[in-house]
CSV table of C-alpha atoms and ligand atoms in Angstrom, one decimal:
chain,number,residue,atom,x,y,z
N,104,MET,CA,9.8,58.3,30.2
N,105,ILE,CA,9.2,56.4,33.5
N,106,LYS,CA,6.2,57.3,35.7
N,107,VAL,CA,6.3,56.0,39.3
N,108,ASN,CA,2.8,55.2,40.4
N,109,LEU,CA,2.5,54.7,44.1
N,110,ASP,CA,-1.3,54.5,44.3
N,111,ASN,CA,-1.1,50.8,45.3
N,112,SER,CA,2.0,51.0,47.4
N,113,LYS,CA,0.3,51.3,50.8
N,114,LEU,CA,2.3,54.4,51.4
N,115,GLU,CA,0.7,57.6,52.3
N,116,ASN,CA,2.1,60.7,50.5
N,117,ILE,CA,5.8,59.8,50.2
N,118,GLU,CA,6.8,63.4,50.5
N,119,LYS,CA,5.3,63.5,54.0
N,120,ILE,CA,7.0,60.3,55.1
N,121,ILE,CA,10.5,61.0,54.2
N,122,GLU,CA,12.2,64.3,55.0
N,123,SER,CA,13.2,66.4,52.0
N,124,LYS,CA,16.4,67.2,53.9
N,125,LEU,CA,17.4,63.5,53.9
N,126,ILE,CA,16.9,63.3,50.1
N,127,LYS,CA,18.9,66.5,49.5
N,128,GLU,CA,21.8,65.5,51.7
N,129,THR,CA,21.9,62.0,50.2
N,130,SER,CA,21.7,63.4,46.7
N,131,LYS,CA,24.9,65.5,47.5
N,132,LYS,CA,26.8,62.2,48.0
N,133,ILE,CA,26.0,61.4,44.4
N,134,PHE,CA,26.4,64.8,42.7
N,135,GLU,CA,29.2,66.2,44.8
N,136,LYS,CA,30.9,62.8,44.9
N,137,SER,CA,31.2,63.0,48.7
N,138,GLY,CA,29.8,59.5,49.6
N,139,ALA,CA,31.6,56.2,50.0
N,140,GLY,CA,32.9,54.7,46.8
N,141,SER,CA,32.8,58.0,45.0
N,142,ASP,CA,35.7,57.0,42.7
N,143,PHE,CA,33.2,54.8,40.9
N,144,LEU,CA,30.7,57.5,39.8
N,145,GLY,CA,32.0,57.7,36.3
N,146,TRP,CA,28.7,56.4,35.0
N,147,LEU,CA,27.0,59.6,36.3
N,148,ASP,CA,27.8,61.8,33.3
N,149,TRP,CA,28.9,59.0,30.9
N,150,PRO,CA,26.0,59.4,28.5
N,151,GLU,CA,27.4,62.9,27.6
N,152,LYS,CA,31.1,62.4,28.2
N,153,PHE,CA,31.8,58.9,26.7
N,154,ASP,CA,34.8,58.6,24.5
N,155,LYS,CA,33.4,59.5,21.0
N,156,THR,CA,36.6,58.4,19.2
N,157,GLU,CA,36.5,55.0,20.8
N,158,TYR,CA,32.8,54.7,20.0
N,159,LYS,CA,33.5,55.4,16.3
N,160,LYS,CA,36.2,52.7,16.4
N,161,MET,CA,33.8,50.3,18.0
N,162,GLN,CA,31.3,51.0,15.2
N,163,GLU,CA,33.9,50.3,12.5
N,164,VAL,CA,35.2,47.1,14.2
N,165,ALA,CA,31.7,45.8,14.8
N,166,LYS,CA,30.6,46.4,11.2
N,167,GLN,CA,33.6,44.5,9.9
N,168,LEU,CA,33.1,41.7,12.4
N,169,LYS,CA,29.4,41.2,11.8
N,170,GLU,CA,30.0,40.8,8.0
N,171,LYS,CA,32.3,37.9,8.7
N,172,ILE,CA,30.3,35.9,11.3
N,173,GLU,CA,27.0,34.2,12.0
N,174,VAL,CA,27.4,34.0,15.8
N,175,LEU,CA,29.1,36.2,18.3
N,176,ILE,CA,30.3,34.5,21.5
N,177,VAL,CA,30.2,36.9,24.3
N,178,VAL,CA,32.4,35.8,27.2
N,179,GLY,CA,31.8,37.5,30.6
N,180,ILE,CA,30.1,37.2,34.0
N,181,GLY,CA,28.2,39.6,36.3
N,182,GLY,CA,28.6,43.2,35.3
N,183,SER,CA,30.6,42.0,32.3
N,184,TYR,CA,27.6,39.9,31.0
N,185,LEU,CA,24.1,40.9,32.2
N,186,GLY,CA,23.8,44.4,30.8
N,187,ALA,CA,24.5,43.4,27.2
N,188,ARG,CA,22.1,40.4,27.4
N,189,ALA,CA,19.4,42.5,29.1
N,190,ALA,CA,19.6,45.1,26.4
N,191,ASP,CA,19.7,42.7,23.5
N,192,GLU,CA,16.7,40.7,24.7
N,193,MET,CA,14.7,43.7,25.6
N,194,ILE,CA,15.4,45.5,22.3
N,195,ARG,CA,15.5,42.7,19.7
N,196,GLY,CA,13.3,40.2,21.5
N,197,LEU,CA,14.1,36.5,22.0
N,198,TYR,CA,13.9,35.4,18.4
N,199,PRO,CA,15.2,38.4,16.3
N,200,LYS,CA,14.8,38.1,12.6
N,201,ASN,CA,17.7,40.4,11.9
N,202,GLY,CA,21.3,40.8,13.1
N,203,CYS,CA,23.8,38.5,14.5
N,204,GLU,CA,23.1,35.6,16.8
N,205,ILE,CA,24.6,36.1,20.3
N,206,ILE,CA,25.5,33.4,22.7
N,207,TYR,CA,26.8,34.1,26.2
N,208,VAL,CA,29.4,31.9,27.9
N,209,GLY,CA,31.8,32.4,30.8
N,210,ASN,CA,28.9,33.1,33.2
N,211,THR,CA,28.8,29.4,34.2
N,212,ILE,CA,31.4,26.7,34.7
N,213,SER,CA,28.8,24.1,33.6
N,214,SER,CA,30.7,21.7,31.4
N,215,THR,CA,27.5,20.5,29.7
N,216,TYR,CA,26.4,24.0,28.7
N,217,THR,CA,29.9,25.1,27.6
N,218,LYS,CA,30.4,21.9,25.5
N,219,GLN,CA,27.0,22.2,23.9
N,220,VAL,CA,27.8,25.8,22.8
N,221,LEU,CA,31.2,24.6,21.5
N,222,ASP,CA,29.6,21.9,19.5
N,223,TYR,CA,27.0,24.3,18.2
N,224,VAL,CA,29.5,26.8,16.8
N,225,GLU,CA,31.9,24.2,15.5
N,226,THR,CA,30.4,24.3,12.0
N,227,LYS,CA,29.5,28.0,12.2
N,228,LYS,CA,31.4,31.2,11.4
N,229,PHE,CA,31.9,32.8,14.8
N,230,GLY,CA,33.7,35.6,16.5
N,231,ILE,CA,34.5,36.2,20.2
N,232,VAL,CA,34.3,39.2,22.5
N,233,ASN,CA,36.0,38.6,25.8
N,234,ILE,CA,34.8,41.0,28.5
N,235,SER,CA,36.5,41.3,31.9
N,236,LYS,CA,37.4,44.5,33.8
N,237,SER,CA,39.9,42.8,36.1
N,238,GLY,CA,41.0,40.5,33.3
N,239,THR,CA,41.5,37.7,35.8
N,240,THR,CA,38.1,36.3,36.5
N,241,THR,CA,38.2,32.5,36.4
N,242,GLU,CA,34.8,31.7,34.8
N,243,PRO,CA,35.2,33.8,31.7
N,244,GLY,CA,38.9,33.0,31.6
N,245,ILE,CA,38.6,29.3,31.2
N,246,ALA,CA,35.6,29.7,28.8
N,247,PHE,CA,37.6,32.0,26.6
N,248,ARG,CA,40.5,29.5,26.4
N,249,VAL,CA,38.2,26.8,24.8
N,250,PHE,CA,36.5,29.1,22.4
N,251,GLU,CA,39.8,30.7,21.4
N,252,ASN,CA,41.3,27.3,20.8
N,253,LEU,CA,38.4,26.2,18.6
N,254,LEU,CA,38.6,29.5,16.6
N,255,ILE,CA,42.3,29.1,16.0
N,256,LYS,CA,41.8,25.5,15.0
N,257,LYS,CA,39.1,26.6,12.4
N,258,GLU,CA,40.6,29.9,11.2
N,259,GLY,CA,44.4,29.7,11.8
N,260,SER,CA,46.1,33.0,11.9
N,261,LYS,CA,42.9,34.8,10.8
N,262,ALA,CA,41.3,34.0,14.2
N,263,SER,CA,42.9,37.2,15.7
N,264,GLU,CA,40.7,39.3,13.4
N,265,LEU,CA,37.6,37.7,14.9
N,266,ILE,CA,38.5,38.3,18.6
N,267,VAL,CA,38.0,41.4,20.5
N,268,ALA,CA,38.8,42.1,24.2
N,269,VAL,CA,37.0,44.6,26.4
N,270,THR,CA,39.0,45.2,29.6
N,271,ASP,CA,41.0,47.7,31.7
N,272,LYS,CA,43.2,50.2,29.7
N,273,SER,CA,46.5,48.8,31.0
N,274,ARG,CA,46.1,46.3,33.8
N,275,GLY,CA,45.2,42.6,34.0
N,276,ALA,CA,45.9,39.3,32.2
N,277,LEU,CA,43.4,39.9,29.5
N,278,LYS,CA,45.0,43.2,28.4
N,279,THR,CA,48.4,41.6,28.4
N,280,MET,CA,47.2,38.6,26.4
N,281,ALA,CA,45.1,40.7,23.9
N,282,ASP,CA,48.1,43.0,23.2
N,283,ALA,CA,50.5,40.0,22.8
N,284,LYS,CA,48.1,38.2,20.4
N,285,GLY,CA,47.1,41.3,18.5
N,286,TYR,CA,43.4,41.3,19.4
N,287,THR,CA,41.6,44.6,19.2
N,288,THR,CA,40.8,46.0,22.7
N,289,PHE,CA,38.3,48.5,24.0
N,290,THR,CA,38.5,50.1,27.4
N,291,ILE,CA,36.4,49.8,30.5
N,292,PRO,CA,36.8,53.1,32.4
N,293,ASP,CA,38.5,52.9,35.8
N,294,ASP,CA,35.7,54.8,37.5
N,295,ILE,CA,32.8,52.6,36.3
N,296,GLY,CA,32.2,49.3,38.1
N,297,GLY,CA,30.8,46.2,36.4
N,298,ARG,CA,27.1,46.5,37.2
N,299,PHE,CA,27.2,50.2,36.2
N,300,SER,CA,29.0,49.5,32.9
N,301,VAL,CA,26.3,48.6,30.3
N,302,LEU,CA,26.7,51.9,28.4
N,303,THR,CA,30.5,51.5,28.2
N,304,PRO,CA,32.2,49.1,25.6
N,305,VAL,CA,31.1,46.3,27.9
N,306,GLY,CA,27.5,46.6,26.6
N,307,ILE,CA,28.0,48.7,23.6
N,308,PHE,CA,30.4,46.6,21.6
N,309,PRO,CA,28.4,43.3,21.6
N,310,LEU,CA,25.2,45.3,21.0
N,311,LEU,CA,26.7,47.0,17.9
N,312,VAL,CA,27.6,43.5,16.5
N,313,ALA,CA,24.0,42.4,17.3
N,314,GLY,CA,22.7,45.3,15.3
N,315,VAL,CA,21.2,47.4,18.1
N,316,ASP,CA,20.8,51.1,17.6
N,317,THR,CA,23.3,52.2,20.3
N,318,ASP,CA,22.9,55.9,19.3
N,319,ALA,CA,19.3,55.7,20.5
N,320,MET,CA,20.5,54.0,23.7
N,321,PHE,CA,22.8,56.9,24.4
N,322,GLU,CA,20.0,59.3,23.6
N,323,GLY,CA,17.7,57.6,26.1
N,324,ALA,CA,20.4,57.6,28.7
N,325,LYS,CA,21.1,61.3,28.1
N,326,GLN,CA,17.4,62.0,28.5
N,327,ALA,CA,17.3,60.1,31.8
N,328,MET,CA,20.4,62.0,33.0
N,329,LYS,CA,18.5,65.3,32.4
N,330,ASP,CA,15.3,64.0,34.0
N,331,THR,CA,17.0,62.8,37.2
N,332,LYS,CA,19.0,65.9,38.0
N,333,ALA,CA,16.7,67.2,40.7
N,334,ASP,CA,17.8,66.7,44.3
N,335,ASP,CA,14.3,66.2,45.6
N,336,LEU,CA,11.3,64.0,45.1
N,337,SER,CA,10.3,65.6,41.8
N,338,ASN,CA,13.1,63.2,40.6
N,339,SER,CA,11.3,60.0,39.6
N,340,ALA,CA,14.3,57.8,40.3
N,341,TYR,CA,14.5,59.2,43.8
N,342,GLN,CA,10.7,58.6,44.2
N,343,TYR,CA,11.3,54.9,43.5
N,344,ALA,CA,14.4,54.8,45.8
N,345,ALA,CA,12.5,56.6,48.6
N,346,ALA,CA,9.4,54.3,48.3
N,347,ARG,CA,11.5,51.1,48.5
N,348,TYR,CA,13.6,52.6,51.4
N,349,VAL,CA,10.5,53.4,53.4
N,350,LEU,CA,8.9,50.0,52.7
N,351,HIS,CA,12.1,48.3,53.9
N,352,THR,CA,13.2,50.4,56.8
N,353,LYS,CA,10.0,51.7,58.2
N,354,LYS,CA,7.4,49.1,57.2
N,355,GLY,CA,9.7,46.1,57.6
N,356,TYR,CA,9.6,44.5,54.1
N,357,LYS,CA,12.6,42.4,53.3
N,358,VAL,CA,12.1,41.4,49.7
N,359,GLU,CA,11.4,43.3,46.6
N,360,THR,CA,10.0,41.4,43.6
N,361,LEU,CA,10.4,42.9,40.2
N,362,VAL,CA,7.5,41.9,38.0
N,363,SER,CA,7.5,41.8,34.3
N,364,TYR,CA,4.7,40.8,31.9
N,365,GLU,CA,7.1,40.5,29.0
N,366,LEU,CA,9.5,37.5,28.6
N,367,GLN,CA,11.9,39.6,26.7
N,368,MET,CA,12.4,41.6,30.0
N,369,GLN,CA,13.4,38.6,32.0
N,370,MET,CA,17.1,39.3,31.6
N,371,PHE,CA,16.5,43.0,32.4
N,372,THR,CA,15.2,41.8,35.8
N,373,GLU,CA,18.4,39.7,36.2
N,374,TRP,CA,20.5,42.8,35.5
N,375,TRP,CA,18.4,44.8,38.0
N,376,LYS,CA,18.9,42.0,40.6
N,377,GLN,CA,22.6,42.3,40.3
N,378,LEU,CA,22.5,46.1,40.3
N,379,PHE,CA,20.5,46.3,43.6
N,380,GLY,CA,21.7,43.1,45.2
N,381,GLU,CA,25.4,43.7,44.8
N,382,SER,CA,25.1,47.4,45.6
N,383,GLU,CA,22.9,47.2,48.7
N,384,GLY,CA,23.4,43.7,50.2
N,385,LYS,CA,26.2,44.4,52.6
N,386,ASP,CA,26.8,45.3,56.3
N,387,GLY,CA,23.8,43.1,57.2
N,388,LYS,CA,21.5,45.4,55.3
N,389,GLY,CA,19.4,45.6,52.1
N,390,LEU,CA,16.3,44.3,50.4
N,391,LEU,CA,16.6,40.9,48.7
N,392,PRO,CA,15.9,41.6,45.0
N,393,THR,CA,13.9,38.8,43.3
N,394,SER,CA,12.0,38.7,40.1
N,395,VAL,CA,9.0,37.0,38.4
N,396,VAL,CA,7.6,37.0,34.9
N,397,PHE,CA,3.9,36.9,34.7
N,398,SER,CA,1.7,35.1,33.5
N,399,THR,CA,4.3,32.3,33.9
N,400,ASP,CA,4.9,32.8,37.6
N,401,LEU,CA,1.3,33.6,38.4
N,402,HIS,CA,0.9,29.8,38.0
N,403,SER,CA,3.6,29.1,40.5
N,404,LEU,CA,4.9,31.9,42.8
N,405,GLY,CA,1.6,33.7,42.3
N,406,GLN,CA,0.1,31.5,45.1
N,407,PHE,CA,2.8,32.6,47.6
N,408,ILE,CA,2.6,36.3,46.7
N,409,GLN,CA,-1.2,36.2,47.1
N,410,ASP,CA,-1.6,34.0,50.1
N,411,GLY,CA,1.9,33.3,51.6
N,412,THR,CA,3.9,35.0,54.4
N,413,LYS,CA,2.7,38.6,54.9
N,414,GLY,CA,4.9,41.6,55.6
N,415,LEU,CA,7.8,39.9,53.7
N,416,LEU,CA,7.7,41.1,50.1
N,417,PHE,CA,6.4,44.0,48.0
N,418,GLU,CA,6.2,44.1,44.2
N,419,THR,CA,7.6,46.6,41.7
N,420,ILE,CA,5.8,46.2,38.4
N,421,LEU,CA,7.3,47.1,35.0
N,422,LYS,CA,4.2,48.2,33.1
N,423,ILE,CA,5.1,48.4,29.4
N,424,LYS,CA,2.5,50.5,27.4
N,425,ASN,CA,3.5,49.4,23.9
N,426,PRO,CA,4.7,45.9,23.0
N,427,LEU,CA,7.4,45.3,20.4
N,428,LEU,CA,4.9,43.3,18.4
N,429,ASN,CA,1.2,42.6,18.8
N,430,LEU,CA,-1.3,40.0,17.5
N,431,SER,CA,-5.1,39.6,17.7
N,432,ILE,CA,-7.0,36.7,19.0
N,433,PRO,CA,-8.8,35.0,16.1
N,434,ALA,CA,-12.5,34.1,16.0
N,435,ASP,CA,-13.5,30.5,15.8
N,436,GLU,CA,-16.7,29.4,14.1
N,437,VAL,CA,-17.5,26.6,16.5
N,438,ASN,CA,-16.1,28.2,19.6
N,439,LEU,CA,-15.6,24.9,21.4
N,440,ASP,CA,-13.1,26.5,23.8
N,441,GLY,CA,-15.6,29.3,24.6
N,442,LEU,CA,-13.0,32.0,23.9
N,443,ASN,CA,-14.9,33.9,21.2
N,444,TYR,CA,-15.7,36.6,23.7
N,445,LEU,CA,-12.0,37.7,23.4
N,446,HIS,CA,-11.8,37.6,19.6
N,447,ASN,CA,-11.9,41.4,19.1
N,448,LYS,CA,-9.0,41.9,21.6
N,449,SER,CA,-5.3,41.8,21.1
N,450,PHE,CA,-2.9,39.7,23.2
N,451,HIS,CA,-1.4,42.9,24.6
N,452,GLU,CA,-4.9,44.2,25.6
N,453,VAL,CA,-5.5,40.9,27.5
N,454,ASN,CA,-2.0,41.1,29.0
N,455,THR,CA,-2.7,44.7,30.2
N,456,ILE,CA,-6.0,43.6,31.7
N,457,ALA,CA,-4.3,40.7,33.4
N,458,LEU,CA,-1.8,43.2,34.9
N,459,GLN,CA,-4.7,45.3,36.3
N,460,GLY,CA,-6.5,42.2,37.7
N,461,VAL,CA,-3.3,41.0,39.3
N,462,ILE,CA,-2.6,44.4,40.9
N,463,GLU,CA,-6.1,44.4,42.4
N,464,ALA,CA,-5.7,40.8,43.6
N,465,HIS,CA,-2.2,41.3,45.1
N,466,ALA,CA,-2.5,44.8,46.4
N,467,ASN,CA,-6.2,44.9,47.6
N,468,GLU,CA,-6.9,41.4,48.6
N,469,GLY,CA,-3.4,40.2,49.3
N,470,ASN,CA,-2.3,43.4,51.0
N,471,ILE,CA,1.0,43.4,49.1
N,472,PRO,CA,2.4,46.9,48.4
N,473,ASN,CA,2.7,47.5,44.6
N,474,ILE,CA,5.0,50.1,43.1
N,475,ILE,CA,4.1,50.5,39.4
N,476,LEU,CA,6.7,51.8,37.0
N,477,GLU,CA,5.0,53.0,33.8
N,478,ILE,CA,7.2,52.6,30.8
N,479,GLU,CA,6.3,53.5,27.2
N,480,GLU,CA,8.1,50.9,25.1
N,481,MET,CA,10.8,48.3,24.7
N,482,ASN,CA,13.4,49.8,22.3
N,483,ALA,CA,17.0,51.0,22.4
N,484,LYS,CA,16.1,54.5,23.6
N,485,SER,CA,14.0,53.1,26.3
N,486,PHE,CA,16.7,50.7,27.4
N,487,GLY,CA,19.2,53.5,27.7
N,488,TYR,CA,16.8,55.5,29.7
N,489,LEU,CA,15.8,52.6,32.1
N,490,ALA,CA,19.4,51.5,32.6
N,491,TYR,CA,20.6,55.0,33.6
N,492,TRP,CA,17.4,55.7,35.7
N,493,PHE,CA,17.8,52.5,37.7
N,494,MET,CA,21.5,53.2,38.3
N,495,LYS,CA,20.6,56.6,39.7
N,496,ALA,CA,17.9,55.1,41.8
N,497,CYS,CA,20.3,52.4,43.1
N,498,ALA,CA,22.9,54.9,44.1
N,499,MET,CA,20.3,56.9,46.0
N,500,SER,CA,18.8,53.9,47.6
N,501,ALA,CA,22.2,52.4,48.8
N,502,TYR,CA,23.3,55.8,50.2
N,503,LEU,CA,19.9,56.1,52.0
N,504,LEU,CA,20.7,52.7,53.6
N,505,GLY,CA,24.1,53.9,54.6
N,506,VAL,CA,26.1,51.5,52.5
N,507,ASN,CA,28.7,52.0,49.7
N,508,PRO,CA,26.8,51.3,46.5
N,509,PHE,CA,30.0,50.6,44.5
N,510,ASP,CA,31.9,47.8,46.2
N,511,GLN,CA,31.2,44.1,46.5
N,512,PRO,CA,33.4,42.7,49.3
N,513,GLY,CA,31.0,39.7,49.7
N,514,VAL,CA,31.7,38.4,46.2
N,515,GLU,CA,35.4,38.0,47.0
N,516,VAL,CA,34.7,35.4,49.7
N,517,TYR,CA,33.7,32.5,47.4
N,518,LYS,CA,36.6,33.3,45.1
N,519,LYS,CA,39.2,33.0,47.9
N,520,ASN,CA,37.7,29.6,48.9
N,521,MET,CA,37.6,28.4,45.3
N,522,PHE,CA,41.2,29.4,44.6
N,523,LYS,CA,42.3,27.7,47.8
N,524,LEU,CA,40.6,24.4,46.8
N,525,LEU,CA,41.9,24.7,43.2
N,526,GLY,CA,45.4,25.2,44.5
N,527,LYS,CA,46.0,28.6,42.9
N,528,LYS,CA,49.3,30.1,43.9
O,206,PA5,O1,29.6,44.1,39.4
O,206,PA5,C1,30.7,43.6,39.5
O,206,PA5,O2,31.7,44.2,39.8
O,206,PA5,C2,30.9,42.1,39.2
O,206,PA5,O3,29.7,41.5,38.9
O,206,PA5,C3,31.9,41.9,38.1
O,206,PA5,O4,31.4,42.6,36.9
O,206,PA5,C4,32.1,40.4,37.7
O,206,PA5,O5,32.6,39.8,38.8
O,206,PA5,C5,33.0,40.3,36.6
O,206,PA5,O6,34.3,40.9,36.8
O,206,PA5,P1,35.3,41.1,35.7
O,206,PA5,O7,34.7,42.1,34.7
O,206,PA5,O8,36.5,41.7,36.4
O,206,PA5,O9,35.6,39.8,35.0
């Protein structure tokens, strides 16, 4: 379901540049769980081994909840936020006609944003899902307090029926609080870290309330699991990992820019940035993951990519074959704008031609390596596939670099400083 096209990557035959032994040895770290951080490889066979009883319970609770509410407030940050949003936007689009409205909070301490959302839901029927693996993260913690307070003010004792917690099975303040207050809880497995958790209740529960076909997501993930089992470069996830590794370590590129031509993929690129940035950016190593959405950014950063500093960045393009929706360009009798030459084309055809033109401009004239990832469509099955595929590629890529893909020591530094300044005991 993903084809890695390296024709414009400026790399000669990838199999000749990278030793097959290196790929095989690195793959062992994943499949034999012999690498650093191997306690966090629970996502590897999760599409097959996920807890079916808990999944059934999530389906039941989500069904009841969505009948009672207009808006679901999803509280969470980082790995407890980005996956659900990436999936929901990719699958349902930005203005879905059906399903529950989802609003994300707790990923910012912005008073303006948080207060605007509070005001917005004051007159609406809403529910809350509070997601935190540690159960102690400050940003979602304080956001939850204000939304919980509002819900209790509106609904009284019935509020507890409208609140769900997704957290550790036994540890952390959120688990203690949810049990004490009688909120339904779902479990984040011990062996799956935040940025690898979209297929656990972290992503699945909010997506069920949104009305996403999560069975199809698991089907896609299972397919990706099968398709990425090989320990050599016939594995497409490893092809991508190897190409970016060579561009970084042998050709000197420092930045990877993930390019999308679909606005509804923007949050997917945010999820990808966290996945690769937090997994690889340590010990003074790693590519800086950045993203753009074209055409929007062709009219801003496009200038830099075409003509700016060379040898700095390469692009990875998400080329989506079939759009979620399509529309044709109408003919105009007077043709004052001169656009009638396009009237027998659809928007998607023009978007695809733009993509080809940009690749030629950036790769040929601009000398920017382009990796193209060819993807069939934007639906639930495809999301499940992509999510698993990128996680596998990320694990390979980080191990190739010689870093632990599953920890994030750098994230702790700001927390310590913030707590000190806030006077936390
Ligand atoms: O990937 C990660 O581990 C982080 O981004 C966490 O998901 C994020 O800090 C949120 O943590 P928690 O779920 O414990 O609130």
